[in-house]
Amino acid sequence: MEFTEWIRGRTDEQLRALVSARPELITPVPAHLEGLAVRAGSPSAIGRALDRLDRFTLAVLETLAVAETRATATATAETAPVRPEPVTKAALRVLVRGALATGKPEPALSAALDHLRDLALVYGPDTSLGLAPGVRKVLDDPAGLGPPVVEAFRHHAPEQLEEMADDIAPGTKGSGKERLAAALARPGKLIEEVSPEARAALDQLTWGPPTGRVPNARREVRIASARSPIDQLLARGLLAATGEESVALPREVGLHLRNGLVHRDLYAVPPALEGATRDQKLADRTAAGQAFTFVRTVEELCERWSAEPPGVLRTGGLGVRDLKRTATELDVPEWAAALTVEVAHAAGLVAAGGSVDGEWLPTTGYDLWRIRPTADRWAALAATWLHTDRVPGLVGERDDRDRPLNALHADLRRSSAPAVRAAALGVLASAPGLAPTRASVFDRLAWEQPRRRGPLREQLTEFALREAEQVGVTGLGVLSGHGRALLAGEDAASVLAPLLPDPVDHVLLQADLTAVAPGPLTSELNRWMTLAADVESKGGATVYRFGEGSIRRALDAGQGAEELLAMLERHSATPVPQALSYLIADVARRHGRIRVGTAGAYVRCDDPALLDQITADRRSAALRLRRLAPTVIASRSSRAALVDGLRAMGYAPVAESLDGDVIISQLDKRRTEGLPPARSVPSPNGLDAEVTTAAVRALRAGDAAHLTRREPADAPAGQIPRGPATATISALQEAIRQGVRVWIGYLDSQGNATSRILEPARMEGGYLTAYDETRAAVHRFALHRITGVADLS
């Protein structure tokens, strides 16, 4: 049976499973099933499918490829290539049984073959199994075996092949390549003739890789003149020169050295995970606590950057010093600060904006995010982390040009990062209550996707496990309940919400100008405390310290002394200490006595003596001040620089507008309009069910037209269908549900009304995807251009 006919004979359910597991086959949807079969056999599509196979399933596929080659009559240079002979499941079972380190091949073999059929990598019944077109070419050297003899020696001159055949198979008939292939099909005698050193070289190539490098590999060597171990092997055809300095072990020789086995030490089940057992409830609570902390860390980052935004580097990204400062302010390691910054940026909470040179500022989306419940805020951040292609763990490393990789730089993107995170969490999900060791996680991932092994994948896995703990997806190394819901695409917020600590709405004021928060504060109180005080320490209870700078910061934000005291009295479980009241009153009394505006900038004050004091201070020389009037000083510095300079001298100026009004530095006003990058959250089971159903329906309709080669159908005569939009949408939805054809009226790009006969497949985003029988092709139709729908009957 041909592969295309086999595809055509699959049921709709089987086709849906195929395109769901291999979504690249319907991007875009082929016109018919023959096109689907061709696309399924393309090298890129096969490579993606092979990358998804576990070690045992891949081994079964490689064993089938080798068995097909062994069952096929040897092709010669004079004859056309021979189609591989099909292999039975029973023969495959014998080969797999010999390769297993322990256990029996069933039921794992049957499951592997079913999976390979579902992926259209293998086709046919158990009595006649075959590889899909293109699979053998992509596999290249299956199981570390070299090319067959006919391929290994295809670049050798016929005269050289005749000489080799005369040496190793004298008296036989046929062409040089045929005689050589027949002799190497049973190479035992030839192997016995070589020296121990030559045999050791063969042993090194037996289990792969089957290639090596030797100088002048293409030289002609006869058995009589062969002296070195490599010459002995080349003269007998036990090694084939595939290039000027490269040799390969022919597949038939390799199989003989392996005693007919394709693999060794094969396991039909994944390796067991090793690690410490944890109480799942304790792990959930621990992860929930860290999830709460991560949300508050992101919130604190945005608030701090709203007040003092760091600059954008000319090459893009965040400066090293700014990252170090952010890590110090957030009281986290630099890698955790980079993670916080990257997740906030990927979630659309911070973006580049502000001045001409650019600043990293919170976006308007941050204001919407921070008023949501904590569990919902965490779910948004965690989903962003899980699916972003940016890798915060690379921050601080160097690129190929030995340049440092900064946070928020474009070079932090790695397309495989989302898949690696999902795979690492999937391993944790398979062992509830277990905190597996890193080594066992790496071993499991290597078994699940052996073709994707490599240093980068291990590095990304290490980052994923470390970041999952920091984000709150895992706790004590165990995947949490809300982490499991996140991975499955379910409502993680509802799972997390009951585990979060109840926020408190009060603090304990102390005489030493500190305030102790006995638990996590409500969002608004936490925001106000961060504005009016500095965080001194974190832990089970956060300690805030009030100082002149923090009080002035609150006054700059528009708070008055009475408002500050009223807020403290309302949210303090203890009386407001007298020292704190005096501090607030003193700072408020001095606050705003000096006003700074724009000239270059100017200073004005109702007290000339105070201005005399400023101009007499040597520290004011850098501000380039000039007295214009008893109560006015002009400066060549900018208003912001002048305010900062005076504050550094110990004064408490405020900025004013051109109208003389005090400028309130509201943190909410420092926003940019950055939009979150587009992010698609894939379904855990592949494509959406509606998408696959619509694609299969369109493929069936297109294939029916392709097989019949029918001419485009004529639309019924008469008035084209017209009707209200709601009735049109309802009729199309019903047609999709029942799988029937309909007659529609459609306005083309010039506004002309036309008739179409359609078989609707899918409707979304304002468009209808359907097979157009009047054009004999699959098209998309804008819903607003459909004038009406009528039943063909």
PDB file of N, CA, C and O in Angstrom, residues 520-582:
ATOM      1  N   PRO A 520       2.052  39.874  55.471  1.00  0.00           N
ATOM      2  CA  PRO A 520       1.963  40.567  54.186  1.00  0.00           C
ATOM      3  C   PRO A 520       0.880  41.649  54.219  1.00  0.00           C
ATOM      4  O   PRO A 520      -0.266  41.375  54.602  1.00  0.00           O
ATOM      5  N   LEU A 521       1.238  42.844  53.863  1.00  0.00           N
ATOM      6  CA  LEU A 521       0.294  43.952  53.894  1.00  0.00           C
ATOM      7  C   LEU A 521      -0.622  43.910  52.675  1.00  0.00           C
ATOM      8  O   LEU A 521      -0.303  43.291  51.654  1.00  0.00           O
ATOM      9  N   THR A 522      -1.762  44.573  52.818  1.00  0.00           N
ATOM     10  CA  THR A 522      -2.623  44.732  51.655  1.00  0.00           C
ATOM     11  C   THR A 522      -1.862  45.514  50.597  1.00  0.00           C
ATOM     12  O   THR A 522      -0.911  46.237  50.881  1.00  0.00           O
ATOM     13  N   SER A 523      -2.281  45.373  49.371  1.00  0.00           N
ATOM     14  CA  SER A 523      -1.549  45.986  48.268  1.00  0.00           C
ATOM     15  C   SER A 523      -1.438  47.491  48.430  1.00  0.00           C
ATOM     16  O   SER A 523      -0.365  48.077  48.260  1.00  0.00           O
ATOM     17  N   GLU A 524      -2.545  48.153  48.780  1.00  0.00           N
ATOM     18  CA  GLU A 524      -2.522  49.610  48.900  1.00  0.00           C
ATOM     19  C   GLU A 524      -1.674  50.067  50.078  1.00  0.00           C
ATOM     20  O   GLU A 524      -0.912  51.027  49.984  1.00  0.00           O
ATOM     21  N   LEU A 525      -1.789  49.366  51.227  1.00  0.00           N
ATOM     22  CA  LEU A 525      -0.987  49.750  52.383  1.00  0.00           C
ATOM     23  C   LEU A 525       0.489  49.487  52.117  1.00  0.00           C
ATOM     24  O   LEU A 525       1.354  50.288  52.502  1.00  0.00           O
ATOM     25  N   ASN A 526       0.805  48.389  51.456  1.00  0.00           N
ATOM     26  CA  ASN A 526       2.192  48.097  51.119  1.00  0.00           C
ATOM     27  C   ASN A 526       2.764  49.169  50.200  1.00  0.00           C
ATOM     28  O   ASN A 526       3.906  49.621  50.365  1.00  0.00           O
ATOM     29  N   ARG A 527       1.950  49.625  49.254  1.00  0.00           N
ATOM     30  CA  ARG A 527       2.392  50.666  48.326  1.00  0.00           C
ATOM     31  C   ARG A 527       2.627  51.985  49.075  1.00  0.00           C
ATOM     32  O   ARG A 527       3.599  52.700  48.817  1.00  0.00           O
ATOM     33  N   TRP A 528       1.751  52.305  50.004  1.00  0.00           N
ATOM     34  CA  TRP A 528       1.903  53.545  50.757  1.00  0.00           C
ATOM     35  C   TRP A 528       3.115  53.474  51.678  1.00  0.00           C
ATOM     36  O   TRP A 528       3.874  54.445  51.798  1.00  0.00           O
ATOM     37  N   MET A 529       3.324  52.341  52.343  1.00  0.00           N
ATOM     38  CA  MET A 529       4.466  52.195  53.241  1.00  0.00           C
ATOM     39  C   MET A 529       5.777  52.260  52.459  1.00  0.00           C
ATOM     40  O   MET A 529       6.767  52.847  52.936  1.00  0.00           O
ATOM     41  N   THR A 530       5.797  51.682  51.258  1.00  0.00           N
ATOM     42  CA  THR A 530       7.001  51.752  50.434  1.00  0.00           C
ATOM     43  C   THR A 530       7.306  53.185  50.033  1.00  0.00           C
ATOM     44  O   THR A 530       8.471  53.564  49.878  1.00  0.00           O
ATOM     45  N   LEU A 531       6.241  53.994  49.886  1.00  0.00           N
ATOM     46  CA  LEU A 531       6.425  55.399  49.525  1.00  0.00           C
ATOM     47  C   LEU A 531       6.910  56.222  50.714  1.00  0.00           C
ATOM     48  O   LEU A 531       7.832  57.046  50.589  1.00  0.00           O
ATOM     49  N   ALA A 532       6.312  56.011  51.888  1.00  0.00           N
ATOM     50  CA  ALA A 532       6.583  56.877  53.047  1.00  0.00           C
ATOM     51  C   ALA A 532       7.725  56.377  53.918  1.00  0.00           C
ATOM     52  O   ALA A 532       8.173  57.105  54.812  1.00  0.00           O
ATOM     53  N   ALA A 533       8.217  55.158  53.701  1.00  0.00           N
ATOM     54  CA  ALA A 533       9.292  54.606  54.530  1.00  0.00           C
ATOM     55  C   ALA A 533      10.184  53.730  53.662  1.00  0.00           C
ATOM     56  O   ALA A 533       9.814  53.339  52.557  1.00  0.00           O
ATOM     57  N   ASP A 534      11.360  53.428  54.182  1.00  0.00           N
ATOM     58  CA  ASP A 534      12.312  52.560  53.487  1.00  0.00           C
ATOM     59  C   ASP A 534      12.310  51.182  54.142  1.00  0.00           C
ATOM     60  O   ASP A 534      12.264  51.076  55.376  1.00  0.00           O
ATOM     61  N   VAL A 535      12.344  50.151  53.301  1.00  0.00           N
ATOM     62  CA  VAL A 535      12.376  48.784  53.825  1.00  0.00           C
ATOM     63  C   VAL A 535      13.750  48.527  54.432  1.00  0.00           C
ATOM     64  O   VAL A 535      14.779  48.653  53.755  1.00  0.00           O
ATOM     65  N   GLU A 536      13.752  48.162  55.686  1.00  0.00           N
ATOM     66  CA  GLU A 536      15.016  47.911  56.386  1.00  0.00           C
ATOM     67  C   GLU A 536      15.363  46.434  56.392  1.00  0.00           C
ATOM     68  O   GLU A 536      16.532  46.056  56.278  1.00  0.00           O
ATOM     69  N   SER A 537      14.384  45.566  56.526  1.00  0.00           N
ATOM     70  CA  SER A 537      14.633  44.129  56.491  1.00  0.00           C
ATOM     71  C   SER A 537      13.347  43.407  56.120  1.00  0.00           C
ATOM     72  O   SER A 537      12.252  43.910  56.340  1.00  0.00           O
ATOM     73  N   LYS A 538      13.535  42.230  55.529  1.00  0.00           N
ATOM     74  CA  LYS A 538      12.397  41.407  55.134  1.00  0.00           C
ATOM     75  C   LYS A 538      12.495  40.072  55.832  1.00  0.00           C
ATOM     76  O   LYS A 538      13.531  39.677  56.343  1.00  0.00           O
ATOM     77  N   GLY A 539      11.409  39.347  55.803  1.00  0.00           N
ATOM     78  CA  GLY A 539      11.358  38.032  56.428  1.00  0.00           C
ATOM     79  C   GLY A 539       9.937  37.717  56.809  1.00  0.00           C
ATOM     80  O   GLY A 539       8.984  38.084  56.107  1.00  0.00           O
ATOM     81  N   GLY A 540       9.768  37.042  57.938  1.00  0.00           N
ATOM     82  CA  GLY A 540       8.417  36.764  58.412  1.00  0.00           C
ATOM     83  C   GLY A 540       7.666  38.040  58.706  1.00  0.00           C
ATOM     84  O   GLY A 540       6.448  38.126  58.546  1.00  0.00           O
ATOM     85  N   ALA A 541       8.405  39.079  59.160  1.00  0.00           N
ATOM     86  CA  ALA A 541       7.829  40.406  59.410  1.00  0.00           C
ATOM     87  C   ALA A 541       8.738  41.430  58.749  1.00  0.00           C
ATOM     88  O   ALA A 541       9.952  41.419  58.964  1.00  0.00           O
ATOM     89  N   THR A 542       8.155  42.308  57.944  1.00  0.00           N
ATOM     90  CA  THR A 542       8.934  43.335  57.252  1.00  0.00           C
ATOM     91  C   THR A 542       9.075  44.551  58.157  1.00  0.00           C
ATOM     92  O   THR A 542       8.112  44.997  58.787  1.00  0.00           O
ATOM     93  N   VAL A 543      10.296  45.083  58.232  1.00  0.00           N
ATOM     94  CA  VAL A 543      10.584  46.260  59.059  1.00  0.00           C
ATOM     95  C   VAL A 543      10.807  47.453  58.137  1.00  0.00           C
ATOM     96  O   VAL A 543      11.639  47.403  57.220  1.00  0.00           O
ATOM     97  N   TYR A 544      10.048  48.520  58.373  1.00  0.00           N
ATOM     98  CA  TYR A 544      10.183  49.770  57.619  1.00  0.00           C
ATOM     99  C   TYR A 544      10.796  50.823  58.532  1.00  0.00           C
ATOM    100  O   TYR A 544      10.531  50.858  59.733  1.00  0.00           O
ATOM    101  N   ARG A 545      11.598  51.725  57.971  1.00  0.00           N
ATOM    102  CA  ARG A 545      12.177  52.825  58.743  1.00  0.00           C
ATOM    103  C   ARG A 545      11.780  54.154  58.109  1.00  0.00           C
ATOM    104  O   ARG A 545      11.954  54.350  56.896  1.00  0.00           O
ATOM    105  N   PHE A 546      11.246  55.039  58.941  1.00  0.00           N
ATOM    106  CA  PHE A 546      10.903  56.393  58.502  1.00  0.00           C
ATOM    107  C   PHE A 546      12.123  57.287  58.659  1.00  0.00           C
ATOM    108  O   PHE A 546      12.846  57.211  59.660  1.00  0.00           O
ATOM    109  N   GLY A 547      12.347  58.131  57.676  1.00  0.00           N
ATOM    110  CA  GLY A 547      13.454  59.068  57.720  1.00  0.00           C
ATOM    111  C   GLY A 547      13.070  60.336  56.983  1.00  0.00           C
ATOM    112  O   GLY A 547      12.004  60.439  56.369  1.00  0.00           O
ATOM    113  N   GLU A 548      13.972  61.301  57.039  1.00  0.00           N
ATOM    114  CA  GLU A 548      13.686  62.577  56.395  1.00  0.00           C
ATOM    115  C   GLU A 548      13.475  62.396  54.891  1.00  0.00           C
ATOM    116  O   GLU A 548      12.570  62.985  54.303  1.00  0.00           O
ATOM    117  N   GLY A 549      14.326  61.543  54.270  1.00  0.00           N
ATOM    118  CA  GLY A 549      14.187  61.320  52.830  1.00  0.00           C
ATOM    119  C   GLY A 549      12.878  60.655  52.466  1.00  0.00           C
ATOM    120  O   GLY A 549      12.235  61.016  51.472  1.00  0.00           O
ATOM    121  N   SER A 550      12.445  59.645  53.235  1.00  0.00           N
ATOM    122  CA  SER A 550      11.214  58.944  52.903  1.00  0.00           C
ATOM    123  C   SER A 550       9.994  59.821  53.141  1.00  0.00           C
ATOM    124  O   SER A 550       9.031  59.802  52.359  1.00  0.00           O
ATOM    125  N   ILE A 551      10.024  60.641  54.204  1.00  0.00           N
ATOM    126  CA  ILE A 551       8.906  61.555  54.457  1.00  0.00           C
ATOM    127  C   ILE A 551       8.813  62.591  53.338  1.00  0.00           C
ATOM    128  O   ILE A 551       7.730  62.920  52.851  1.00  0.00           O
ATOM    129  N   ARG A 552       9.985  63.127  52.937  1.00  0.00           N
ATOM    130  CA  ARG A 552       9.980  64.089  51.841  1.00  0.00           C
ATOM    131  C   ARG A 552       9.453  63.445  50.562  1.00  0.00           C
ATOM    132  O   ARG A 552       8.764  64.078  49.762  1.00  0.00           O
ATOM    133  N   ARG A 553       9.773  62.148  50.343  1.00  0.00           N
ATOM    134  CA  ARG A 553       9.273  61.439  49.162  1.00  0.00           C
ATOM    135  C   ARG A 553       7.755  61.383  49.166  1.00  0.00           C
ATOM    136  O   ARG A 553       7.110  61.568  48.127  1.00  0.00           O
ATOM    137  N   ALA A 554       7.161  61.156  50.326  1.00  0.00           N
ATOM    138  CA  ALA A 554       5.702  61.139  50.430  1.00  0.00           C
ATOM    139  C   ALA A 554       5.120  62.527  50.202  1.00  0.00           C
ATOM    140  O   ALA A 554       4.075  62.686  49.556  1.00  0.00           O
ATOM    141  N   LEU A 555       5.800  63.567  50.746  1.00  0.00           N
ATOM    142  CA  LEU A 555       5.325  64.938  50.525  1.00  0.00           C
ATOM    143  C   LEU A 555       5.427  65.313  49.053  1.00  0.00           C
ATOM    144  O   LEU A 555       4.553  65.994  48.506  1.00  0.00           O
ATOM    145  N   ASP A 556       6.498  64.867  48.374  1.00  0.00           N
ATOM    146  CA  ASP A 556       6.643  65.143  46.945  1.00  0.00           C
ATOM    147  C   ASP A 556       5.522  64.495  46.146  1.00  0.00           C
ATOM    148  O   ASP A 556       5.153  64.981  45.070  1.00  0.00           O
ATOM    149  N   ALA A 557       4.987  63.384  46.645  1.00  0.00           N
ATOM    150  CA  ALA A 557       3.918  62.675  45.942  1.00  0.00           C
ATOM    151  C   ALA A 557       2.547  63.280  46.215  1.00  0.00           C
ATOM    152  O   ALA A 557       1.528  62.722  45.791  1.00  0.00           O
ATOM    153  N   GLY A 558       2.504  64.416  46.949  1.00  0.00           N
ATOM    154  CA  GLY A 558       1.236  65.105  47.159  1.00  0.00           C
ATOM    155  C   GLY A 558       0.615  64.889  48.512  1.00  0.00           C
ATOM    156  O   GLY A 558      -0.465  65.414  48.800  1.00  0.00           O
ATOM    157  N   GLN A 559       1.277  64.116  49.360  1.00  0.00           N
ATOM    158  CA  GLN A 559       0.747  63.894  50.701  1.00  0.00           C
ATOM    159  C   GLN A 559       1.025  65.132  51.575  1.00  0.00           C
ATOM    160  O   GLN A 559       2.053  65.799  51.417  1.00  0.00           O
ATOM    161  N   GLY A 560       0.118  65.434  52.500  1.00  0.00           N
ATOM    162  CA  GLY A 560       0.341  66.492  53.475  1.00  0.00           C
ATOM    163  C   GLY A 560       0.681  65.895  54.825  1.00  0.00           C
ATOM    164  O   GLY A 560       0.500  64.689  55.064  1.00  0.00           O
ATOM    165  N   ALA A 561       1.185  66.719  55.731  1.00  0.00           N
ATOM    166  CA  ALA A 561       1.561  66.220  57.057  1.00  0.00           C
ATOM    167  C   ALA A 561       0.362  65.629  57.779  1.00  0.00           C
ATOM    168  O   ALA A 561       0.465  64.562  58.423  1.00  0.00           O
ATOM    169  N   GLU A 562      -0.798  66.292  57.690  1.00  0.00           N
ATOM    170  CA  GLU A 562      -1.988  65.775  58.347  1.00  0.00           C
ATOM    171  C   GLU A 562      -2.415  64.442  57.739  1.00  0.00           C
ATOM    172  O   GLU A 562      -2.847  63.519  58.459  1.00  0.00           O
ATOM    173  N   GLU A 563      -2.288  64.330  56.421  1.00  0.00           N
ATOM    174  CA  GLU A 563      -2.670  63.070  55.763  1.00  0.00           C
ATOM    175  C   GLU A 563      -1.750  61.935  56.187  1.00  0.00           C
ATOM    176  O   GLU A 563      -2.198  60.796  56.394  1.00  0.00           O
ATOM    177  N   LEU A 564      -0.465  62.229  56.293  1.00  0.00           N
ATOM    178  CA  LEU A 564       0.477  61.189  56.719  1.00  0.00           C
ATOM    179  C   LEU A 564       0.143  60.709  58.129  1.00  0.00           C
ATOM    180  O   LEU A 564       0.110  59.498  58.394  1.00  0.00           O
ATOM    181  N   LEU A 565      -0.087  61.639  59.034  1.00  0.00           N
ATOM    182  CA  LEU A 565      -0.397  61.252  60.403  1.00  0.00           C
ATOM    183  C   LEU A 565      -1.728  60.511  60.486  1.00  0.00           C
ATOM    184  O   LEU A 565      -1.863  59.531  61.232  1.00  0.00           O
ATOM    185  N   ALA A 566      -2.710  60.961  59.698  1.00  0.00           N
ATOM    186  CA  ALA A 566      -4.014  60.288  59.711  1.00  0.00           C
ATOM    187  C   ALA A 566      -3.887  58.863  59.175  1.00  0.00           C
ATOM    188  O   ALA A 566      -4.514  57.933  59.701  1.00  0.00           O
ATOM    189  N   MET A 567      -3.072  58.682  58.140  1.00  0.00           N
ATOM    190  CA  MET A 567      -2.878  57.340  57.574  1.00  0.00           C
ATOM    191  C   MET A 567      -2.206  56.426  58.591  1.00  0.00           C
ATOM    192  O   MET A 567      -2.597  55.258  58.757  1.00  0.00           O
ATOM    193  N   LEU A 568      -1.224  56.967  59.323  1.00  0.00           N
ATOM    194  CA  LEU A 568      -0.536  56.152  60.319  1.00  0.00           C
ATOM    195  C   LEU A 568      -1.472  55.794  61.468  1.00  0.00           C
ATOM    196  O   LEU A 568      -1.454  54.658  61.971  1.00  0.00           O
ATOM    197  N   GLU A 569      -2.266  56.751  61.919  1.00  0.00           N
ATOM    198  CA  GLU A 569      -3.199  56.462  63.020  1.00  0.00           C
ATOM    199  C   GLU A 569      -4.242  55.427  62.611  1.00  0.00           C
ATOM    200  O   GLU A 569      -4.647  54.586  63.417  1.00  0.00           O
ATOM    201  N   ARG A 570      -4.637  55.471  61.349  1.00  0.00           N
ATOM    202  CA  ARG A 570      -5.678  54.549  60.881  1.00  0.00           C
ATOM    203  C   ARG A 570      -5.152  53.120  60.728  1.00  0.00           C
ATOM    204  O   ARG A 570      -5.898  52.152  60.927  1.00  0.00           O
ATOM    205  N   HIS A 571      -3.876  52.982  60.394  1.00  0.00           N
ATOM    206  CA  HIS A 571      -3.346  51.654  60.092  1.00  0.00           C
ATOM    207  C   HIS A 571      -2.307  51.176  61.095  1.00  0.00           C
ATOM    208  O   HIS A 571      -1.616  50.183  60.830  1.00  0.00           O
ATOM    209  N   SER A 572      -2.192  51.830  62.227  1.00  0.00           N
ATOM    210  CA  SER A 572      -1.238  51.381  63.239  1.00  0.00           C
ATOM    211  C   SER A 572      -1.994  50.764  64.409  1.00  0.00           C
ATOM    212  O   SER A 572      -2.968  51.334  64.916  1.00  0.00           O
ATOM    213  N   ALA A 573      -1.514  49.596  64.839  1.00  0.00           N
ATOM    214  CA  ALA A 573      -2.111  48.949  66.016  1.00  0.00           C
ATOM    215  C   ALA A 573      -1.581  49.537  67.309  1.00  0.00           C
ATOM    216  O   ALA A 573      -2.073  49.213  68.391  1.00  0.00           O
ATOM    217  N   THR A 574      -0.563  50.406  67.192  1.00  0.00           N
ATOM    218  CA  THR A 574      -0.009  51.094  68.358  1.00  0.00           C
ATOM    219  C   THR A 574      -0.101  52.601  68.131  1.00  0.00           C
ATOM    220  O   THR A 574      -0.213  53.053  66.990  1.00  0.00           O
ATOM    221  N   PRO A 575      -0.047  53.404  69.211  1.00  0.00           N
ATOM    222  CA  PRO A 575      -0.092  54.863  69.033  1.00  0.00           C
ATOM    223  C   PRO A 575       1.091  55.352  68.204  1.00  0.00           C
ATOM    224  O   PRO A 575       2.171  54.754  68.197  1.00  0.00           O
ATOM    225  N   VAL A 576       0.873  56.488  67.508  1.00  0.00           N
ATOM    226  CA  VAL A 576       1.947  57.069  66.717  1.00  0.00           C
ATOM    227  C   VAL A 576       2.976  57.665  67.675  1.00  0.00           C
ATOM    228  O   VAL A 576       2.649  58.544  68.494  1.00  0.00           O
ATOM    229  N   PRO A 577       4.245  57.236  67.630  1.00  0.00           N
ATOM    230  CA  PRO A 577       5.261  57.761  68.552  1.00  0.00           C
ATOM    231  C   PRO A 577       5.454  59.268  68.358  1.00  0.00           C
ATOM    232  O   PRO A 577       5.337  59.794  67.250  1.00  0.00           O
ATOM    233  N   GLN A 578       5.784  59.940  69.432  1.00  0.00           N
ATOM    234  CA  GLN A 578       5.965  61.387  69.377  1.00  0.00           C
ATOM    235  C   GLN A 578       7.129  61.761  68.459  1.00  0.00           C
ATOM    236  O   GLN A 578       7.066  62.748  67.731  1.00  0.00           O
ATOM    237  N   ALA A 579       8.171  60.959  68.487  1.00  0.00           N
ATOM    238  CA  ALA A 579       9.336  61.250  67.640  1.00  0.00           C
ATOM    239  C   ALA A 579       8.956  61.240  66.158  1.00  0.00           C
ATOM    240  O   ALA A 579       9.442  62.059  65.368  1.00  0.00           O
ATOM    241  N   LEU A 580       8.069  60.315  65.756  1.00  0.00           N
ATOM    242  CA  LEU A 580       7.646  60.247  64.361  1.00  0.00           C
ATOM    243  C   LEU A 580       6.779  61.454  64.013  1.00  0.00           C
ATOM    244  O   LEU A 580       6.902  62.022  62.909  1.00  0.00           O
ATOM    245  N   SER A 581       5.925  61.846  64.938  1.00  0.00           N
ATOM    246  CA  SER A 581       5.083  63.023  64.678  1.00  0.00           C
ATOM    247  C   SER A 581       5.944  64.264  64.504  1.00  0.00           C
ATOM    248  O   SER A 581       5.703  65.093  63.604  1.00  0.00           O
ATOM    249  N   TYR A 582       6.987  64.426  65.377  1.00  0.00           N
ATOM    250  CA  TYR A 582       7.881  65.574  65.267  1.00  0.00           C
ATOM    251  C   TYR A 582       8.636  65.544  63.935  1.00  0.00           C
ATOM    252  O   TYR A 582       8.837  66.585  63.291  1.00  0.00           O
TER     253      TYR A 582
END
